[in-house]
Short mmCIF file of C-alpha atoms in Angstrom, two decimals:
data_model
loop_
_atom_site.label_atom_id
_atom_site.label_comp_id
_atom_site.label_asym_id
_atom_site.label_seq_id
_atom_site.Cartn_x
_atom_site.Cartn_y
_atom_site.Cartn_z
CA MET A 1 -0.22 -19.29 47.76
CA ARG A 2 1.19 -17.36 44.92
CA ARG A 3 4.11 -18.76 43.17
CA ARG A 4 7.22 -17.10 42.31
CA VAL A 5 7.87 -16.08 38.79
CA VAL A 6 11.76 -15.41 37.34
CA VAL A 7 13.27 -14.36 33.72
CA THR A 8 15.18 -17.09 32.39
CA GLY A 9 15.35 -15.79 28.69
CA LEU A 10 15.95 -12.73 26.88
CA GLY A 11 15.20 -11.61 22.90
CA CYS A 12 14.83 -8.59 20.99
CA VAL A 13 15.24 -7.07 18.11
CA THR A 14 15.59 -3.42 18.02
CA PRO A 15 16.52 -0.40 16.14
CA VAL A 16 19.80 -0.05 17.38
CA GLY A 17 20.42 -3.96 17.36
CA ASN A 18 19.24 -7.18 16.43
CA ASP A 19 19.82 -9.37 19.59
CA VAL A 20 19.87 -8.67 23.46
CA ALA A 21 23.71 -7.95 23.87
CA THR A 22 24.50 -5.47 20.56
CA THR A 23 20.91 -3.30 21.97
CA TRP A 24 22.38 -3.31 25.53
CA GLU A 25 25.67 -1.97 24.46
CA ALA A 26 23.96 0.56 22.23
CA LEU A 27 21.57 1.91 24.93
CA CYS A 28 24.50 2.37 27.63
CA SER A 29 27.05 3.93 25.09
CA GLY A 30 23.89 6.41 23.75
CA LYS A 31 23.65 5.29 20.25
CA SER A 32 20.33 6.53 18.52
CA GLY A 33 18.00 4.48 15.92
CA GLY A 34 16.80 7.32 13.90
CA GLY A 35 17.41 7.96 10.52
CA PRO A 36 15.56 8.74 7.18
CA ILE A 37 12.66 6.02 6.34
CA THR A 38 13.78 3.40 3.72
CA ARG A 39 10.53 1.48 3.94
CA PHE A 40 8.68 3.22 1.57
CA ASP A 41 8.85 6.48 -0.12
CA ALA A 42 8.68 9.29 2.63
CA SER A 43 8.87 11.82 0.53
CA GLN A 44 5.73 13.24 0.40
CA HIS A 45 5.20 12.70 4.30
CA LYS A 46 5.58 15.86 6.81
CA VAL A 47 7.65 13.13 8.77
CA GLN A 48 10.10 11.55 7.07
CA PHE A 49 12.31 9.55 9.26
CA ALA A 50 11.82 6.68 12.09
CA CYS A 51 13.85 4.11 14.10
CA GLU A 52 13.86 1.35 11.72
CA LEU A 53 15.83 -2.09 12.16
CA LYS A 54 18.85 -2.26 10.29
CA GLY A 55 20.03 -5.21 8.70
CA PHE A 56 17.19 -7.77 9.82
CA ASP A 57 17.42 -11.15 8.32
CA ALA A 58 13.95 -13.26 8.81
CA ALA A 59 15.98 -16.20 6.92
CA VAL A 60 17.93 -16.67 10.42
CA TYR A 61 14.75 -17.61 12.25
CA MET A 62 12.41 -18.82 9.30
CA ASP A 63 12.33 -20.69 5.80
CA ARG A 64 11.63 -18.53 3.03
CA LYS A 65 8.13 -19.87 2.25
CA GLU A 66 7.09 -19.06 6.04
CA ALA A 67 8.56 -15.55 5.74
CA LYS A 68 6.85 -14.93 2.71
CA ARG A 69 3.56 -15.62 4.44
CA SER A 70 4.44 -13.56 7.63
CA ASP A 71 3.57 -10.06 8.25
CA LEU A 72 7.29 -8.21 9.50
CA TYR A 73 5.55 -8.16 12.85
CA THR A 74 5.36 -11.86 13.00
CA GLN A 75 8.94 -11.99 11.98
CA PHE A 76 9.96 -9.59 14.33
CA GLY A 77 8.24 -11.40 17.26
CA LEU A 78 9.28 -14.72 16.24
CA ALA A 79 13.06 -14.19 15.83
CA ALA A 80 12.93 -12.31 19.23
CA SER A 81 11.42 -15.47 20.70
CA VAL A 82 13.94 -17.80 19.29
CA GLN A 83 16.38 -15.75 20.87
CA ALA A 84 14.93 -15.69 24.24
CA MET A 85 14.29 -19.49 24.04
CA GLN A 86 17.88 -20.14 23.17
CA ASP A 87 18.66 -17.64 25.90
CA ALA A 88 16.84 -19.70 28.37
CA GLY A 89 18.02 -22.87 27.14
CA LEU A 90 14.55 -24.21 26.28
CA ALA A 91 14.72 -24.00 22.63
CA SER A 92 14.92 -27.80 22.36
CA GLY A 93 12.70 -28.77 25.03
CA GLY A 94 12.93 -28.87 28.75
CA VAL A 95 9.01 -28.15 29.55
CA ASP A 96 6.02 -29.86 29.58
CA PRO A 97 4.56 -28.70 26.20
CA ASN A 98 0.95 -28.42 28.02
CA ARG A 99 2.74 -26.10 30.95
CA LEU A 100 4.22 -23.84 28.18
CA GLY A 101 2.40 -20.80 27.03
CA VAL A 102 2.85 -17.94 24.76
CA ILE A 103 1.39 -14.32 25.21
CA LEU A 104 2.69 -11.96 22.58
CA GLY A 105 0.90 -8.91 21.62
CA SER A 106 0.85 -6.17 19.15
CA GLY A 107 -0.63 -2.64 19.10
CA ILE A 108 -1.18 -2.47 15.79
CA GLY A 109 -0.58 -5.93 13.88
CA GLY A 110 -0.11 -6.47 10.44
CA ILE A 111 -0.34 -3.16 8.86
CA THR A 112 2.35 -3.75 6.25
CA THR A 113 0.33 -6.51 4.84
CA PHE A 114 -2.96 -4.69 5.24
CA GLU A 115 -1.69 -1.66 3.10
CA ALA A 116 -0.13 -3.89 0.57
CA GLN A 117 -3.65 -6.14 0.11
CA HIS A 118 -5.53 -2.61 0.08
CA ASP A 119 -3.22 -1.81 -3.30
CA VAL A 120 -4.17 -5.35 -4.54
CA LEU A 121 -8.35 -4.51 -3.90
CA ARG A 122 -7.62 -1.01 -5.55
CA ASP A 123 -5.61 -2.26 -8.46
CA ALA A 124 -6.76 -5.46 -9.39
CA GLY A 125 -9.97 -6.32 -7.48
CA PRO A 126 -10.91 -8.43 -4.62
CA ASN A 127 -10.39 -11.96 -6.19
CA ARG A 128 -6.60 -10.93 -6.19
CA ILE A 129 -6.28 -10.55 -2.39
CA SER A 130 -3.87 -13.10 -1.04
CA ALA A 131 -5.32 -15.97 0.85
CA PHE A 132 -3.08 -15.42 3.55
CA PHE A 133 -4.12 -11.54 4.12
CA VAL A 134 -6.26 -12.35 7.04
CA PRO A 135 -3.59 -14.72 8.83
CA MET A 136 -0.61 -12.52 8.02
CA PHE A 137 -2.76 -9.09 9.46
CA ILE A 138 -4.75 -10.35 12.62
CA GLY A 139 -2.80 -9.20 15.85
CA ASP A 140 -2.65 -12.85 17.62
CA ILE A 141 -0.91 -14.76 14.86
CA ALA A 142 2.58 -13.80 15.96
CA ALA A 143 1.90 -15.38 19.47
CA GLY A 144 -0.15 -18.52 17.28
CA VAL A 145 3.38 -19.02 14.95
CA VAL A 146 5.56 -18.67 18.15
CA SER A 147 3.20 -21.44 19.72
CA MET A 148 3.75 -23.53 16.72
CA ARG A 149 7.62 -23.18 16.86
CA PHE A 150 8.39 -24.52 20.28
CA GLY A 151 5.21 -26.82 20.68
CA ALA A 152 3.55 -24.73 23.47
CA LYS A 153 0.32 -26.02 24.28
CA GLY A 154 -0.57 -23.90 27.46
CA PRO A 155 -1.99 -20.53 27.50
CA ASN A 156 -1.67 -18.85 24.19
CA PHE A 157 -3.34 -14.96 23.16
CA ALA A 158 -2.71 -11.93 22.55
CA THR A 159 -2.60 -8.82 24.42
CA GLN A 160 -3.78 -5.23 23.16
CA SER A 161 -3.49 -2.14 24.51
CA ALA A 162 -1.90 0.21 22.35
CA CYS A 163 1.45 1.08 23.78
CA ALA A 164 0.98 -0.62 26.69
CA THR A 165 0.59 -3.85 24.92
CA SER A 166 3.81 -5.84 26.22
CA ALA A 167 3.92 -4.64 29.25
CA HIS A 168 0.34 -6.19 29.72
CA ALA A 169 1.51 -9.23 28.32
CA LEU A 170 4.20 -9.74 30.72
CA GLY A 171 1.83 -8.76 33.85
CA THR A 172 -0.69 -11.31 32.66
CA ALA A 173 2.20 -13.90 32.00
CA PHE A 174 2.98 -13.16 35.70
CA ARG A 175 -0.09 -14.34 36.92
CA GLN A 176 -1.04 -17.21 34.70
CA ILE A 177 2.56 -18.92 36.34
CA GLN A 178 1.66 -17.39 39.64
CA TYR A 179 -1.48 -19.35 39.74
CA GLY A 180 -0.50 -22.48 38.31
CA ASP A 181 -1.46 -21.88 35.16
CA ALA A 182 1.50 -22.78 33.11
CA ASP A 183 5.24 -23.11 34.03
CA VAL A 184 6.79 -21.21 31.40
CA ILE A 185 5.43 -18.36 28.93
CA ILE A 186 7.16 -16.74 26.50
CA ALA A 187 5.74 -12.94 26.70
CA GLY A 188 6.38 -9.76 24.86
CA GLY A 189 5.38 -7.81 22.05
CA SER A 190 6.36 -6.76 18.41
CA GLU A 191 5.59 -4.14 15.89
CA ALA A 192 6.32 -3.26 12.54
CA ALA A 193 4.57 0.03 12.12
CA VAL A 194 6.89 2.13 10.14
CA THR A 195 4.11 1.97 6.98
CA ALA A 196 2.99 5.00 5.02
CA MET A 197 -0.51 5.00 6.54
CA ALA A 198 0.67 4.66 10.22
CA VAL A 199 3.57 7.32 10.08
CA GLY A 200 1.04 9.70 8.11
CA GLY A 201 -1.62 9.16 10.84
CA PHE A 202 0.91 9.84 13.57
CA ALA A 203 2.27 12.83 12.17
CA ASN A 204 -1.36 14.43 11.57
CA MET A 205 -2.49 14.03 14.74
CA GLN A 206 0.63 16.11 16.14
CA ALA A 207 2.04 12.89 17.99
CA LEU A 208 5.61 12.57 15.91
CA SER A 209 8.33 15.05 16.23
CA GLY A 210 8.81 16.77 12.88
CA ARG A 211 12.72 16.88 13.08
CA ASN A 212 13.84 15.40 9.26
CA ASP A 213 17.03 17.65 9.69
CA SER A 214 17.92 15.60 12.82
CA PRO A 215 16.59 11.81 12.95
CA GLY A 216 19.13 10.71 15.62
CA THR A 217 18.69 13.74 17.81
CA ALA A 218 14.78 14.15 17.37
CA SER A 219 13.77 11.78 20.39
CA ARG A 220 14.86 13.84 23.50
CA PRO A 221 12.38 12.65 26.39
CA PHE A 222 12.13 15.39 29.45
CA ASP A 223 14.26 18.13 27.31
CA VAL A 224 12.50 21.51 26.84
CA SER A 225 12.96 21.61 23.21
CA ARG A 226 11.21 18.07 22.74
CA ASP A 227 8.12 17.96 19.99
CA GLY A 228 7.19 14.56 19.64
CA PHE A 229 8.14 10.84 19.59
CA VAL A 230 9.71 8.94 16.73
CA LEU A 231 8.51 5.84 15.65
CA GLY A 232 10.08 2.61 16.09
CA GLU A 233 9.89 -1.00 15.48
CA GLY A 234 10.90 -4.47 16.40
CA ALA A 235 10.19 -6.65 19.60
CA GLY A 236 10.86 -7.72 22.45
CA ILE A 237 10.34 -10.85 24.57
CA LEU A 238 11.39 -12.48 28.04
CA VAL A 239 10.66 -16.02 29.19
CA LEU A 240 9.07 -16.12 32.16
CA GLU A 241 9.38 -19.03 34.47
CA GLU A 242 8.69 -20.49 37.61
CA LEU A 243 11.04 -19.95 40.22
CA GLU A 244 11.36 -23.89 41.28
CA HIS A 245 11.14 -24.69 37.60
CA ALA A 246 13.85 -22.88 36.93
CA ARG A 247 16.09 -24.08 39.77
CA ARG A 248 15.35 -27.62 39.16
CA ARG A 249 16.76 -27.56 35.65
CA GLY A 250 19.70 -25.27 36.95
CA ALA A 251 18.77 -22.33 34.76
CA ARG A 252 20.44 -18.70 34.76
CA ILE A 253 18.27 -16.42 36.16
CA TYR A 254 18.33 -12.52 35.07
CA GLY A 255 16.18 -11.37 38.02
CA GLU A 256 12.40 -11.73 39.48
CA LEU A 257 9.29 -10.01 38.09
CA ALA A 258 8.07 -9.43 41.40
CA GLY A 259 4.89 -7.33 40.96
CA TYR A 260 2.27 -6.01 38.13
CA GLY A 261 0.04 -3.43 38.30
CA ALA A 262 -2.59 -2.15 35.74
CA ALA A 263 -4.87 0.91 35.85
CA GLY A 264 -7.18 2.76 33.29
CA ASP A 265 -6.86 6.63 33.16
CA ALA A 266 -10.74 6.59 31.51
CA TYR A 267 -10.20 9.91 30.68
CA HIS A 268 -9.53 10.71 27.19
CA LEU A 269 -8.74 8.90 24.18
CA THR A 270 -4.71 10.09 23.73
CA GLY A 271 -4.46 12.33 26.37
CA GLN A 272 -3.81 11.97 30.23
CA PRO A 273 -5.41 13.60 33.34
CA GLU A 274 -3.09 15.91 34.92
CA ASN A 275 -0.28 14.11 36.91
CA HIS A 276 -1.13 11.14 35.31
CA GLU A 277 -3.09 9.66 38.16
CA GLY A 278 -3.74 6.30 36.54
CA LEU A 279 -0.29 5.72 36.10
CA GLN A 280 0.06 6.49 39.94
CA ARG A 281 -2.23 3.63 40.84
CA SER A 282 -0.49 1.28 38.34
CA MET A 283 2.84 2.05 40.04
CA ARG A 284 1.53 1.64 43.60
CA ARG A 285 -0.15 -1.48 42.65
CA ALA A 286 3.07 -2.78 40.93
CA LEU A 287 4.75 -1.86 44.15
CA GLU A 288 2.60 -3.18 46.81
CA ASP A 289 2.24 -6.30 44.81
CA ALA A 290 6.15 -6.64 44.72
CA GLY A 291 6.33 -5.88 48.75
CA LEU A 292 8.54 -3.17 47.87
CA GLN A 293 8.71 0.05 49.54
CA PRO A 294 9.69 3.20 47.20
CA GLY A 295 12.85 3.34 49.01
CA ASP A 296 13.80 0.26 47.89
CA VAL A 297 13.59 1.16 44.16
CA GLN A 298 16.84 2.78 42.33
CA TYR A 299 15.69 3.14 38.78
CA VAL A 300 12.59 3.46 36.73
CA ASN A 301 12.54 3.18 33.03
CA ALA A 302 9.82 5.90 32.18
CA HIS A 303 7.40 5.50 29.61
CA GLY A 304 9.23 8.96 28.19
CA THR A 305 7.82 9.51 24.73
CA SER A 306 9.50 12.93 23.96
CA THR A 307 5.88 14.52 23.77
CA PRO A 308 5.25 17.86 25.61
CA MET A 309 2.40 15.98 27.51
CA ASN A 310 3.41 12.60 28.55
CA ASP A 311 6.77 13.67 30.15
CA PRO A 312 6.17 16.29 32.89
CA ASN A 313 2.99 14.25 33.63
CA GLU A 314 4.87 11.03 34.11
CA ILE A 315 7.33 12.87 36.36
CA ARG A 316 4.82 14.25 38.50
CA ALA A 317 3.43 10.62 38.64
CA ILE A 318 6.69 9.58 39.66
CA ARG A 319 7.02 12.13 42.01
CA ALA A 320 3.51 11.34 43.86
CA VAL A 321 4.32 7.67 44.22
CA PHE A 322 7.82 7.95 45.40
CA GLY A 323 7.72 10.90 47.71
CA ASP A 324 10.77 11.87 49.22
CA ALA A 325 12.63 8.65 47.65
CA ALA A 326 11.93 9.94 44.23
CA ASN A 327 15.29 12.20 44.82
CA GLY A 328 17.20 9.45 45.08
CA LEU A 329 16.12 7.54 41.89
CA ASN A 330 17.57 7.37 38.47
CA VAL A 331 15.08 7.79 35.81
CA SER A 332 15.47 7.45 31.97
CA SER A 333 13.93 6.83 28.84
CA THR A 334 15.28 4.09 26.51
CA LYS A 335 12.98 5.50 24.12
CA SER A 336 15.66 8.73 23.56
CA ALA A 337 17.55 5.65 21.41
CA THR A 338 15.09 3.32 20.35
CA GLY A 339 12.18 5.35 19.24
CA HIS A 340 8.29 4.56 20.30
CA MET A 341 8.33 0.69 19.32
CA LEU A 342 4.63 1.08 20.42
CA GLY A 343 3.37 -2.60 21.52
CA ALA A 344 6.77 -3.78 21.86
CA ALA A 345 8.06 -0.75 24.15
CA GLY A 346 7.09 -2.40 27.53
CA ALA A 347 8.98 -5.60 26.76
CA VAL A 348 11.95 -3.93 25.64
CA GLU A 349 12.39 -1.60 28.43
CA ALA A 350 12.04 -4.44 31.25
CA ILE A 351 14.61 -6.33 29.45
CA ALA A 352 16.97 -2.78 30.07
CA CYS A 353 15.86 -2.61 33.65
CA LEU A 354 16.70 -6.77 34.03
CA LEU A 355 20.25 -5.71 32.68
CA ALA A 356 20.62 -2.53 34.58
CA ILE A 357 20.09 -4.77 37.58
CA ARG A 358 22.57 -6.95 36.54
CA ASP A 359 25.40 -4.76 35.10
CA GLY A 360 24.77 -2.22 37.78
CA ILE A 361 24.11 0.67 34.68
CA VAL A 362 21.75 2.75 34.48
CA PRO A 363 21.12 3.33 30.49
CA PRO A 364 20.99 7.21 29.72
CA THR A 365 18.14 9.15 28.06
CA ILE A 366 19.98 10.44 25.15
CA ASN A 367 19.46 13.88 23.65
CA LEU A 368 18.94 15.30 26.93
CA HIS A 369 20.74 18.76 26.77
CA THR A 370 18.38 20.95 28.14
CA GLN A 371 16.32 19.04 30.92
CA ASP A 372 12.23 20.73 31.15
CA PRO A 373 12.14 22.20 34.84
CA GLU A 374 8.78 20.73 34.80
CA CYS A 375 10.95 17.32 34.60
CA ASP A 376 12.45 17.66 38.20
CA LEU A 377 14.18 14.36 38.45
CA ASN A 378 17.33 12.80 37.80
CA CYS A 379 16.87 11.99 34.40
CA THR A 380 20.34 10.18 33.47
CA PRO A 381 21.16 12.86 30.87
CA LEU A 382 23.27 11.93 27.86
CA THR A 383 25.96 9.33 29.81
CA ALA A 384 25.33 6.07 31.64
CA VAL A 385 25.56 6.16 34.80
CA ARG A 386 26.74 3.05 37.34
CA ARG A 387 25.11 2.29 40.54
CA GLU A 388 23.99 -0.83 42.51
CA ILE A 389 20.16 -1.35 41.53
CA VAL A 390 18.42 -3.91 43.28
CA ALA A 391 15.20 -2.96 42.20
CA ALA A 392 13.44 -1.16 39.16
CA VAL A 393 10.03 -0.21 38.26
CA SER A 394 9.29 -0.08 34.49
CA ASN A 395 6.38 2.31 33.16
CA SER A 396 4.09 1.57 30.25
CA SER A 397 1.23 4.14 28.68
CA GLY A 398 -1.20 3.53 25.87
CA PHE A 399 -3.87 5.56 23.88
CA GLY A 400 -6.97 4.66 25.38
CA GLY A 401 -5.83 5.38 28.88
CA HIS A 402 -4.00 1.97 29.71
CA ASN A 403 -1.23 1.76 31.99
CA ALA A 404 0.93 -1.05 33.54
CA SER A 405 4.23 -0.92 35.71
CA LEU A 406 6.58 -3.88 36.23
CA ALA A 407 8.48 -4.12 39.55
CA LEU A 408 11.50 -6.21 38.57
CA ARG A 409 14.24 -7.10 41.43
CA ARG A 410 17.37 -9.14 41.73
CA LEU A 411 16.67 -12.46 42.99
CA ALA A 412 17.04 -12.82 46.59
#
């Protein structure tokens, strides 16, 4: 018999806030995280803006020596994990270490470190490459660092599926707890890819918006004038816990992670099939897994990248899955505010769904002034909407044809 899984802790660092409360307030009030790139000199780049973190201080979460030996993506992941464990009341113990796991992924990993050490190789030769290069760069190391911080000796690994990474991390953690491999798992994703090579690469494949003169309005999902996504960074972490374990310790419960669906497109490296049939299957599987009918869901946090291809394809997929019930949905893309946080996006968006359920607020799609007729659902333009939300679905997709959908609901 599968066990029920609830969420008892949330943590995030995002381009619109360095904690959950600040991020949520910004999402609901329509604040944009976009601005000129400060991480490196972007003057020679086609795209010179991104959604960067502001005022993040790693020293709040780790000592100076540890921070120096950690890539930014690890720093972000640890920060969000500390927040989530404190929020769950588990930062100082309260769970058997052998039953505590960490599943924390990154779409790109330590690319900041990779670029810096490549410069060392070029300028000073191979003997000057840092002995810490490999453990700083590899995409699983944030999961390892978090496990060491909290003594987590249960399942411990990283997922990697591009922009679906943290949604897959949450779904995999969900299954591990359902089937008894752990009682509590720290799960999510982290990304720090605002670097010269990443920005240049995404720009050259024409994935990014080119609105250098208006960074704050460049991410405009579902708008007829959208021209690409805005690169974001940060981390989102959720503490998933078996329901009875949470109840026994009197934990505060945000909601239930009730269903998970994953499906592949098997179609194209970066494109999607028409009507995004793979995403349709992941949504259907999530709803079926949760025992939900389309009419039971009030909110869909869309993948909503602000690219010409994704947005109408995703809307058509939602309409295909929800049928007549699609007209009663609120759909929104919080990437309009945070930018596209790549491997961290799915977890941050799952947090938004849980807070939407808690507060009865649908965060808006900002910068949506002229909705594309092909995106013909209620995409919640510009202003947050108050409505009762019992259940929500969060969608994520990634290069390579990876799709993941999470069904979250109020605990009944």
